[in-house]
Coordinates of C-alpha atoms and ligand atoms in Angstrom, one line a residue:
X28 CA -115.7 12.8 -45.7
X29 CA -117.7 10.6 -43.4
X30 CA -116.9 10.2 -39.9
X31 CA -116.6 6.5 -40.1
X32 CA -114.4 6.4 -43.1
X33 CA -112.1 8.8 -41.5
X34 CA -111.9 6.5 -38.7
X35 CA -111.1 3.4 -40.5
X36 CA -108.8 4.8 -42.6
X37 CA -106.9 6.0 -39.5
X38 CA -107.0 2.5 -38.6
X39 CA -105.7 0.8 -41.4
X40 CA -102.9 4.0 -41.2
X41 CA -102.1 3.0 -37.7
X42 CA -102.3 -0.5 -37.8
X43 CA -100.2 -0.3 -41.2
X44 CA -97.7 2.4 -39.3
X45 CA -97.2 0.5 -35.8
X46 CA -96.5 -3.2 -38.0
X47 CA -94.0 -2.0 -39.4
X48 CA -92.6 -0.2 -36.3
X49 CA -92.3 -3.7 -34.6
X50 CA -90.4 -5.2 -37.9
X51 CA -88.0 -2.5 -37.8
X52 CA -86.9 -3.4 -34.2
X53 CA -87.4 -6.9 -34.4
X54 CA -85.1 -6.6 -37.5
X55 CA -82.8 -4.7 -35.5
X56 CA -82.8 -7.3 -32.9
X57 CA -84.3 -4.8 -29.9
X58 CA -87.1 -5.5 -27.5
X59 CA -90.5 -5.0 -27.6
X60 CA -91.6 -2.1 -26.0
X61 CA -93.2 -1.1 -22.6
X62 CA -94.1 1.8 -20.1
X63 CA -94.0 -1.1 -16.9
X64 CA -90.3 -1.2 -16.5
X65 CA -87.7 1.3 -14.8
X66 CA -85.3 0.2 -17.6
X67 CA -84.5 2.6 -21.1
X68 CA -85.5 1.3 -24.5
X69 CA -82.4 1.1 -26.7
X70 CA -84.6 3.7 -28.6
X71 CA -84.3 6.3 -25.9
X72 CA -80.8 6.3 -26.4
X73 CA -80.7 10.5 -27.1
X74 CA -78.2 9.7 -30.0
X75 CA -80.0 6.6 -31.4
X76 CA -81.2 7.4 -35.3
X77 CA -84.1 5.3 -36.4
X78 CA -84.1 3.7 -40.2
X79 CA -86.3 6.1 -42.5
X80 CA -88.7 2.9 -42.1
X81 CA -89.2 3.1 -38.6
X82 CA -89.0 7.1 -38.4
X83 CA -92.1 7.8 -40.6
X84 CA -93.5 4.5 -39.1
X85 CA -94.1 7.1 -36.2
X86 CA -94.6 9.9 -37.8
X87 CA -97.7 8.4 -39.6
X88 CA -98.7 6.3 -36.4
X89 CA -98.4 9.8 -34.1
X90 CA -100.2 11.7 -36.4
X91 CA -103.1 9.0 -37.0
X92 CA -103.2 8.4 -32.5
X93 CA -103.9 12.3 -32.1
X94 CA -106.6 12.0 -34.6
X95 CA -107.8 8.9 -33.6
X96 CA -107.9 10.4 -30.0
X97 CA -109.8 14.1 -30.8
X98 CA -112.5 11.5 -33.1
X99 CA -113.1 9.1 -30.2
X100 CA -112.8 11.3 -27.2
X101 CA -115.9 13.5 -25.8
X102 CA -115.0 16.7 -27.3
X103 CA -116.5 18.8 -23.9
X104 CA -113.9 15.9 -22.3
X105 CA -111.1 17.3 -24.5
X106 CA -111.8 21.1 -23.6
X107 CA -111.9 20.2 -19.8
X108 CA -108.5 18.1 -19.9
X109 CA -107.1 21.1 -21.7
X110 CA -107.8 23.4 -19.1
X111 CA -105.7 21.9 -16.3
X112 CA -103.2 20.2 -18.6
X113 CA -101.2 23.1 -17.1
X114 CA -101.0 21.2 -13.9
X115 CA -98.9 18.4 -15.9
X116 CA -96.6 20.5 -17.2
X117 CA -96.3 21.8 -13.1
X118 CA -96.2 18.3 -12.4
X119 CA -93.2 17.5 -14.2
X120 CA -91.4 20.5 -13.4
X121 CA -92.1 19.6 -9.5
X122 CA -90.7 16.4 -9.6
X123 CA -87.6 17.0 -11.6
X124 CA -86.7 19.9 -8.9
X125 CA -87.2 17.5 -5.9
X126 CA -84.7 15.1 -8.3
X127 CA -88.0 12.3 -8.1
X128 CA -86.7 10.3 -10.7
X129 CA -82.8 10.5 -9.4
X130 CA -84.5 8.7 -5.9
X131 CA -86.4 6.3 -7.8
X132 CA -83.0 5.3 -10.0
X133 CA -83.8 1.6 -11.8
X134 CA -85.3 0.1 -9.1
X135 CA -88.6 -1.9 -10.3
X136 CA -90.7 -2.5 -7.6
X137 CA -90.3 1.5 -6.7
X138 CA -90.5 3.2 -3.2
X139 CA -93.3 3.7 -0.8
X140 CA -94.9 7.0 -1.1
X141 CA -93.9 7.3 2.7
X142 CA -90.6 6.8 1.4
X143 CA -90.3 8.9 -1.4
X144 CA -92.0 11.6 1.1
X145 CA -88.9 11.3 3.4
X146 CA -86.4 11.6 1.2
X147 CA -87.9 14.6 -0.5
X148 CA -89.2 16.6 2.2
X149 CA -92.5 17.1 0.4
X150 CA -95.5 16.3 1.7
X151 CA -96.7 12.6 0.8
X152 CA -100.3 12.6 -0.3
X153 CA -100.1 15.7 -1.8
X154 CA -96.9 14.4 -3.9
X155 CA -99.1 11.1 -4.5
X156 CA -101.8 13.1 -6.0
X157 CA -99.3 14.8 -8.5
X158 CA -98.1 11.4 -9.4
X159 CA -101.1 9.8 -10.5
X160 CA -102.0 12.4 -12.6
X161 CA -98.6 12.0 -14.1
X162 CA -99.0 8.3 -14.7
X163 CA -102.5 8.8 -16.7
X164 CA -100.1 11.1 -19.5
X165 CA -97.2 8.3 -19.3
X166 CA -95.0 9.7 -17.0
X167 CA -93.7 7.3 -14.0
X168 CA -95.9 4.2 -12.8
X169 CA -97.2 2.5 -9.5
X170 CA -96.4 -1.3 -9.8
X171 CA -98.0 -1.9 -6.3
X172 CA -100.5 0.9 -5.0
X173 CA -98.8 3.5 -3.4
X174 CA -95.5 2.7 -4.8
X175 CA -93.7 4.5 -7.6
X176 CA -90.9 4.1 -9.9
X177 CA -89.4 5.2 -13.2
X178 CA -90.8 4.4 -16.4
X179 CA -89.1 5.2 -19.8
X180 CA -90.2 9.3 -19.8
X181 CA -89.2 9.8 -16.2
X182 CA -86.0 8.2 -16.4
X183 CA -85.2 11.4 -19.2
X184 CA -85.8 13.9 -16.0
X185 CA -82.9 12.6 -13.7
X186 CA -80.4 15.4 -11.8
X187 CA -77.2 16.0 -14.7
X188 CA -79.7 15.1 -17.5
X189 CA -80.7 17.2 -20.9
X190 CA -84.2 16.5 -20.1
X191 CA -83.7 18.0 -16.5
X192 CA -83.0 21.6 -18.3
X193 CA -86.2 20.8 -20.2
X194 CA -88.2 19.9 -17.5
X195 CA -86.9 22.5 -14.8
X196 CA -85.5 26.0 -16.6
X197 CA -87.4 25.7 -19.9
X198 CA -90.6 24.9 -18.3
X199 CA -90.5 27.1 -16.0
X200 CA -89.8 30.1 -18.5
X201 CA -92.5 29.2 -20.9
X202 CA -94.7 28.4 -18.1
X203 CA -94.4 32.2 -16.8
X204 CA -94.3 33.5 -20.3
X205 CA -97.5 31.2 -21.3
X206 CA -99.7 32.9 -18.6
X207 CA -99.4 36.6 -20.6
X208 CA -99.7 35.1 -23.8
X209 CA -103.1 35.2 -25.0
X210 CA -102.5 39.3 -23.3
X211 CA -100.0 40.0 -25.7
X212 CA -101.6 39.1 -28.8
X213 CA -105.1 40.4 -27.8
X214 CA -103.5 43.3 -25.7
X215 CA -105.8 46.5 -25.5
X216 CA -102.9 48.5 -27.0
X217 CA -103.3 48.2 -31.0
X218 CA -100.0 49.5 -31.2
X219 CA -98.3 46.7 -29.4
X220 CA -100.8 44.0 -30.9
X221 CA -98.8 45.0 -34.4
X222 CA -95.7 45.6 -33.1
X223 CA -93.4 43.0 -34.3
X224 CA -90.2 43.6 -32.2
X225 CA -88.8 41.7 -29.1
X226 CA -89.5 44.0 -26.5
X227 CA -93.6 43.8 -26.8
X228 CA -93.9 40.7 -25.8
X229 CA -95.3 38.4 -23.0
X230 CA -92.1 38.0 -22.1
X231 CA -91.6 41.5 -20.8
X232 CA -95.3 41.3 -19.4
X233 CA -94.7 38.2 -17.8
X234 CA -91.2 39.2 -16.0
X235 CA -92.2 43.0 -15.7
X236 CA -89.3 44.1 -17.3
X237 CA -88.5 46.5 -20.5
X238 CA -85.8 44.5 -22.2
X239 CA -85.5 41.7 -24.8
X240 CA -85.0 37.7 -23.7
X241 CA -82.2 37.7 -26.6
X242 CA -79.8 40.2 -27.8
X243 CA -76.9 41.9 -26.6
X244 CA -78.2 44.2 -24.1
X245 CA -80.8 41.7 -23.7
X246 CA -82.1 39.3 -20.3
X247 CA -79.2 36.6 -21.2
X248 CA -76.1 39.0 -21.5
X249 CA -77.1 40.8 -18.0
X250 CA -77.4 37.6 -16.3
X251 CA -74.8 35.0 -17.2
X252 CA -76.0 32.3 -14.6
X253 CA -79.1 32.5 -16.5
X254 CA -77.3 32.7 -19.8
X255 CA -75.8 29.1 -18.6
X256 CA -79.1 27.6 -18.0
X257 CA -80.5 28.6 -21.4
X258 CA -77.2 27.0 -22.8
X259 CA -78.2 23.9 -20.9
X260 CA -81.4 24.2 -22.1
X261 CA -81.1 24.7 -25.6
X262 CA -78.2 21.5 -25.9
X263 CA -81.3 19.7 -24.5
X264 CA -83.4 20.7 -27.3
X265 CA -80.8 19.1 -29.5
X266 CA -81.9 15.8 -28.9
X267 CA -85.3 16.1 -30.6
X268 CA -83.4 17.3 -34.2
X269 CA -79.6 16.6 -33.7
X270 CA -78.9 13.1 -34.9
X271 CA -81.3 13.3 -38.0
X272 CA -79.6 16.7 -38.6
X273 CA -76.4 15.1 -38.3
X274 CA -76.9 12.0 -40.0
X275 CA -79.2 13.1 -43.3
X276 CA -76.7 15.5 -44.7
X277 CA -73.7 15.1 -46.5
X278 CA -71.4 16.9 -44.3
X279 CA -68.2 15.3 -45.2
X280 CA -69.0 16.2 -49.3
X281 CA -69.6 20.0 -48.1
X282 CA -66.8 20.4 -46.2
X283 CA -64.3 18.6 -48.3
X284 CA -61.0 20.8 -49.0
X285 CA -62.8 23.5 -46.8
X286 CA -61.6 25.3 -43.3
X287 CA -63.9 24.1 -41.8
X288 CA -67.6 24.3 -40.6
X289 CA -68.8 28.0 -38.4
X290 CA -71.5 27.6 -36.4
X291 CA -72.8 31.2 -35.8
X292 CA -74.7 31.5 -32.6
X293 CA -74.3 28.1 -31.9
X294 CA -74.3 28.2 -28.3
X295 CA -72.8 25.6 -26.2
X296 CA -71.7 24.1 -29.7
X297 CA -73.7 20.9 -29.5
X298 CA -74.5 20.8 -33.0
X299 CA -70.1 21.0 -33.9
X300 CA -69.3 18.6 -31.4
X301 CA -71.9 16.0 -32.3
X302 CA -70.3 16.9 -36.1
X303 CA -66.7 16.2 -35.1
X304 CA -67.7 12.8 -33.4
X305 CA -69.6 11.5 -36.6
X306 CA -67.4 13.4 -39.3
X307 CA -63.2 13.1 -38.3
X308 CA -62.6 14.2 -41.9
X309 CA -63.8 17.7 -41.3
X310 CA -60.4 19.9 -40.2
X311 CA -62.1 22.1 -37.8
X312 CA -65.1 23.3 -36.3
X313 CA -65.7 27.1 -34.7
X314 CA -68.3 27.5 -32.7
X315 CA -69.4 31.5 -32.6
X316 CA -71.7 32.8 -29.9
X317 CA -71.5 36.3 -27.1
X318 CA -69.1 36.5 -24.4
X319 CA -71.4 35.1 -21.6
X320 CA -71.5 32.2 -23.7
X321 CA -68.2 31.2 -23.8
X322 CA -67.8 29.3 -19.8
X323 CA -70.5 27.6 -20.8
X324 CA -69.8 26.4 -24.4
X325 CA -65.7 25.6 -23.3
X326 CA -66.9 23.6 -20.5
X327 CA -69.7 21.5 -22.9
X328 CA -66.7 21.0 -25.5
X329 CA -64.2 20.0 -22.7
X330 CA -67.0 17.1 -22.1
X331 CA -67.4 15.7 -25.0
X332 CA -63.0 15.9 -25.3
X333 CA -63.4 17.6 -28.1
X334 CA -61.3 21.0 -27.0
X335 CA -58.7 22.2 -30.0
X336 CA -60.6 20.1 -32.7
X337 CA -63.8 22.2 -31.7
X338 CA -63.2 26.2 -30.8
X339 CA -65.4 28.9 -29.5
X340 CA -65.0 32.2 -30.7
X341 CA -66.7 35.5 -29.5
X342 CA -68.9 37.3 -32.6
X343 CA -72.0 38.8 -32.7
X344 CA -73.5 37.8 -35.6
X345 CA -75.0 41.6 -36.4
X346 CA -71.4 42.4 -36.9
X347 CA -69.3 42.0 -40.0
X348 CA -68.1 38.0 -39.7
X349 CA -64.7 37.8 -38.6
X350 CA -63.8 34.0 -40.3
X351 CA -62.9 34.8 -44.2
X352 CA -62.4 31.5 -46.1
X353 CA -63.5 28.7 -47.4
X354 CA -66.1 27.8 -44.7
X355 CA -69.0 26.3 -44.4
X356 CA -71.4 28.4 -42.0
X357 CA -74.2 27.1 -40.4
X358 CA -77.2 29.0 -38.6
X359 CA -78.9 26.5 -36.3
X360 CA -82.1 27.5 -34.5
X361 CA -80.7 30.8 -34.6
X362 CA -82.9 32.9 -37.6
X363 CA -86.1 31.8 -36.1
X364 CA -85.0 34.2 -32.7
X365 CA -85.3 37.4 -34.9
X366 CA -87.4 38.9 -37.3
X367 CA -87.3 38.6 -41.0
X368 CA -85.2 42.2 -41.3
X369 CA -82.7 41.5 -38.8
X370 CA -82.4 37.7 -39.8
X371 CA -81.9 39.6 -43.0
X372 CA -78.9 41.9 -41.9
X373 CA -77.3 38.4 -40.3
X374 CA -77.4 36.9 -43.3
X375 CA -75.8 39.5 -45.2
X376 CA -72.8 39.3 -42.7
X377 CA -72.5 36.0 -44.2
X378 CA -73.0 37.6 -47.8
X379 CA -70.2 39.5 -47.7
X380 CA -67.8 37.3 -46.6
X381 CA -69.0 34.1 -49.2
X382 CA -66.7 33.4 -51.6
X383 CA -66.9 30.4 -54.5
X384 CA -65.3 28.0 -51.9
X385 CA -68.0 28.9 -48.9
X386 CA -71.5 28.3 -48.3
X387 CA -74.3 29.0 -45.9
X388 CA -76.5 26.5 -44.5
X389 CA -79.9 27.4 -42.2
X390 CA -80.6 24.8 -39.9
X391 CA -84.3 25.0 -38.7
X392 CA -87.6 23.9 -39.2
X393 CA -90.2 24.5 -42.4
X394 CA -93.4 25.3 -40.9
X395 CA -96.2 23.0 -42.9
X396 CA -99.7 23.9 -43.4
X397 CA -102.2 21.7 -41.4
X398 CA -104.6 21.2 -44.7
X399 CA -105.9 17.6 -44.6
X400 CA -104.8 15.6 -48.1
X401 CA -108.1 14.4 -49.9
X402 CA -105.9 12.4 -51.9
X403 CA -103.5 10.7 -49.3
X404 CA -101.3 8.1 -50.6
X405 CA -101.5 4.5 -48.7
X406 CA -98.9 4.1 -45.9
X407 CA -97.8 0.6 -47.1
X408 CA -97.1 1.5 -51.0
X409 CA -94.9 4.8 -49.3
X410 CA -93.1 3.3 -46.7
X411 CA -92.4 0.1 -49.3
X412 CA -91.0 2.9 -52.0
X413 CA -88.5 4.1 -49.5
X414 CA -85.5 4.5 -49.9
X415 CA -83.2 2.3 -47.2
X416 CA -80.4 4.6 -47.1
X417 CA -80.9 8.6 -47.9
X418 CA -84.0 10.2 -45.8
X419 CA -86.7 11.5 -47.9
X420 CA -90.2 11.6 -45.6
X421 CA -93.1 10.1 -47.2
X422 CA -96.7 11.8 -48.1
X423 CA -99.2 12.2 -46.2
X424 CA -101.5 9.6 -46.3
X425 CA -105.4 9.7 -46.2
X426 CA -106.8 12.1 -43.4
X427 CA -103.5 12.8 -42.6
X428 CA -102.0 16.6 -42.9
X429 CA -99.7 17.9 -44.4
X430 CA -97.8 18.8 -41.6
X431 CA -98.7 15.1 -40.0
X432 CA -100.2 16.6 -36.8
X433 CA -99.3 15.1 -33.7
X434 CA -96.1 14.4 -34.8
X435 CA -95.0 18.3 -35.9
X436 CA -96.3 19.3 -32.4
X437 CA -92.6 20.5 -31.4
X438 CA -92.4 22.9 -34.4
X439 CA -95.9 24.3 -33.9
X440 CA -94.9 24.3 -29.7
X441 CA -91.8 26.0 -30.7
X442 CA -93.4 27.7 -33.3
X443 CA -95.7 30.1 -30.7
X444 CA -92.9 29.9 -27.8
X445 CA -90.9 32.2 -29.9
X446 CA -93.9 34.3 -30.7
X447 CA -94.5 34.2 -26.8
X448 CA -90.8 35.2 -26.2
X449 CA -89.5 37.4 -28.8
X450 CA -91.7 38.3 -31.5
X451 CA -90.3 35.9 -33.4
X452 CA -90.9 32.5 -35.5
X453 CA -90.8 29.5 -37.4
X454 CA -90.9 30.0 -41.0
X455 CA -92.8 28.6 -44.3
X456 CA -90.8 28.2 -46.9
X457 CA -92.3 31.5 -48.5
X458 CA -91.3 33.4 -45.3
X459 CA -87.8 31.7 -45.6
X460 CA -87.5 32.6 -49.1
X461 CA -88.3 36.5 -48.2
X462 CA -85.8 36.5 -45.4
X463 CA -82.8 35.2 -47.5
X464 CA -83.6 37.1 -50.8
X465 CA -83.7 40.0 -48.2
X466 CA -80.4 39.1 -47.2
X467 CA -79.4 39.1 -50.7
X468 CA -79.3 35.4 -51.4
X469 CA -81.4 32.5 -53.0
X470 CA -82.6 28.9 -51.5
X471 CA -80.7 26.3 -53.7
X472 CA -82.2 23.3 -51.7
X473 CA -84.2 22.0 -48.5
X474 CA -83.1 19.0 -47.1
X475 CA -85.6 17.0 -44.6
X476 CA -84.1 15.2 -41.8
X477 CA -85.4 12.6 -39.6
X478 CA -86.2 15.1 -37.2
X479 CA -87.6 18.7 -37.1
X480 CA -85.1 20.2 -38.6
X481 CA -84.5 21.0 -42.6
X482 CA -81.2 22.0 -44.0
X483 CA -81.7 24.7 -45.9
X484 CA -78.5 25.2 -48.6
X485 CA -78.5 29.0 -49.7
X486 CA -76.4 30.6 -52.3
X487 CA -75.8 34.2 -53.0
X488 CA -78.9 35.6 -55.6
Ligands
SAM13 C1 -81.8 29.5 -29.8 S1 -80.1 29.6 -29.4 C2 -79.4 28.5 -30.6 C3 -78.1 27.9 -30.2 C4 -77.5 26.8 -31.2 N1 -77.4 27.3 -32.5 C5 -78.4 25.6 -31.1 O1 -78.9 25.2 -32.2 O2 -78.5 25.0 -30.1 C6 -79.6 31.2 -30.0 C7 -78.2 31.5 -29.8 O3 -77.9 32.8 -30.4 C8 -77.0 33.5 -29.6 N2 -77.1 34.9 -29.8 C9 -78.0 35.8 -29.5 N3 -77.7 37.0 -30.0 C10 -76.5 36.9 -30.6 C11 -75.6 37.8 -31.3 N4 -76.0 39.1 -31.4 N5 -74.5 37.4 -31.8 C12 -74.2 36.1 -31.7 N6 -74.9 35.1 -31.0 C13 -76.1 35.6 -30.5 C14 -77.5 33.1 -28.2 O4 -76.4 33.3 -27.2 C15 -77.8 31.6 -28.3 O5 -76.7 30.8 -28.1

């Protein structure tokens, strides 16, 4: 492998990936694309689903920038940039809590830094120091110097907003948790390096506390208001896996002459409601979670005027299942909280109440290896062989790895997060596999999504 025909075969991969990006919306009739307006994309829509085309269009053309980028970039430039990117991620949480992008609303020509100073209180050259370095990683833009306004990221961070729970509670958490990370896994205690359980972890270094984040005695049951905002935060992760998890499975086929569809831990129940709009077939949908859950989830479900289609039901999912039919049961981002055993012991709840009419489905991601193809397969002849209707993602092309970098950087972020906050992770497939035969049951299929998410379809063994 020679450096420069790496780099031109991430070329012709990128020039290849972003052409037929601009077909795709030209064929959909949308507009071109661009960071120097206040206004949304019709892409940014959180529900909008691209065409298989267009979704691995930038997959491929992600995974080939980030390359691309670490091959042209001053590697001592990269490690420098990566020591204060933590001020970014500060930077974003700053603004969304002074409500930054709420002030600047659609306007194009922006505010006055003077301006935007008044209206927040905070102090004006130190805010317009924050911005810039915002602007240089894509996030709001000065269209006269020393005025800002919203760009197509910043509009996501408004007050009332998914992306505000992102940007404010979630940050914050991980930002806290992040500092005693690297202690936790290099801790001078061998004991607690090894120990796999939820209460040695940064978490409980960070916050200086002995219980777990999750769990029923855990950080969330003794403090609903902060049981609420993880609830926000978590239907604001939805965006990133929701509609391909929605759209690439055929829900109506599984559920047909079922109950109905349980979604065990399933929170605020963003997953059933988004179900209900898209599927008006399916009878009923249960969403199961803890008590402190419940305010939450009823009020999400009263917003989305789904309430009676769409029920919440108290059940902790260590316990035997309550809901004996012929169900569909789903576990969304809900396995990768807990370690193999005790994902185990949930999925033997489920076990014993399957019958020939019920299934289980696990909704999460498959953690790929990062191993670079020496054999990659050219962009154009995949994304031609696709097929317009049902998802299936294409292979990785030349250079390109397995997992497509850049573009499985959420399931790698997420991936370590858990690690970070409960001992816990994404799996492979082989760590899937050992969980449910654990649990006493067999992987009958993985479904890829356009999205992070697979739907894994398990049987009993
Ligand atoms: C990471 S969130 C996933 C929520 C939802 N499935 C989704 O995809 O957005 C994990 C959920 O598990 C719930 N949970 C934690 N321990 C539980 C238990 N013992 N029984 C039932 N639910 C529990 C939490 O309250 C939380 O809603």
């Amino acid at each position: 492998m020679t450096s420069i025909s790496e780099l031109s075969s991430l070329q012709k991969t990128l020039n290849a990936a972003i052409d037929t990006f601009k077909a795709e919306l030209a064929a959909q009739n949308m507009p071109e694309l661009s960071l120097n307006t206040s206004k949304p994309h019709p892409i940014d829509d959180l529900a909008f689903i691209p065409t298989p085309a267009m979704f691995e269009a930038r997959r491929a053309a992600l995974a080939s920038l980030g390359l691309i980028k670490s091959l042209i970039q001053s590697p001592y430039d990269a490690l420098t940039a990566n020591t204060w990117m933590v001020m970014e991620v500060a930077g974003v949480r700053l603004t969304a809590e002074i409500g930054l992008a709420s002030i600047l609303g659609d306007s194009e020509e922006g505010l006055s830094i003077k301006e935007i100073a008044e209206k927040t209180g905070v102090d004006e050259l130190k805010l317009e120091r924050v911005l810039r370095l915002l602007i240089t990683q894509g996030w709001f833009r000065e269209p006269k110097q020393g005025y800002f306004a919203n760009n197509r990221l910043s509009n996501l961070i408004k007050k009332g907003l998914p992306g505000f729970h992102l940007a404010t509670y979630m940050n914050e958490l991980f930002m806290k948790v992040a500092t005693n990370f690297p202690e936790m896994i290099n801790h001078p205690d061998p004991e607690f390096r090894k120990n796999t359980d939820p209460l040695h972890t940064a978490f409980q270094l960070a916050y200086k506390t002995d219980i777990s984040y999750f769990g029923a005695d855990g950080w969330l049951t003794k403090d609903p208001e902060e049981a609420v905002k993880f609830g926000q935060s978590m239907v604001a992760v939805g965006p990133t896996s929701d509609p391909g998890v929605v759209a690439d499975f055929a829900w109506d086929e599984i559920a047909k002459d079922k109950d109905g569809i349980v979604d065990v831990g399933g929170g605020q129940g963003s997953l059933c409601c988004s179900l209900a709009a898209k599927y008006p077939n399916i009878k009923k949908f249960v969403v199961q979670d803890l008590p402190e859950t419940r305010e939450g989830a009823e009020a999400y479900i009263a917003s989305k005027g789904l309430t009676g289609r769409v029920e919440f039901e108290v059940q902790d999912f260590f316990k035997p299942q309550q809901r004996k039919g012929k169900y569909v049961y789903v576990m969304q981002r809900v396995l990768h909280d807990w370690s193999t055993e005790k994902g185990a012991i949930m999925i033997k709840q489920i076990r014993d109440v399957l019958n020939e009419d019920s299934c289980l489905l696990i909704v999460d991601t498959v953690i790929q290896p990062g191993v670079v193809s020496s054999e990659g397969q050219d962009l154009v002849q995949s994304l031609l062989k696709l097929n317009k209707s049902v998802y299936q993602p294409v292979p990785p092309p030349e250079f390109i790895p397995v997992d497509f970098g850049e573009a499985s950087r959420i399931q790698h972020q997420i991936n370590v997060a858990l690690t970070a906050l409960c001992n816990s992770f994404e799996r492979t497939l082989p760590q899937l596999q050992e969980m449910v035969e654990l649990g006493g049951m067999k992987i009958k299929k993985v479904n890829a999504t356009r999205g992070w998410a697979s739907i894994t379809e398990v049987v009993p063994a």
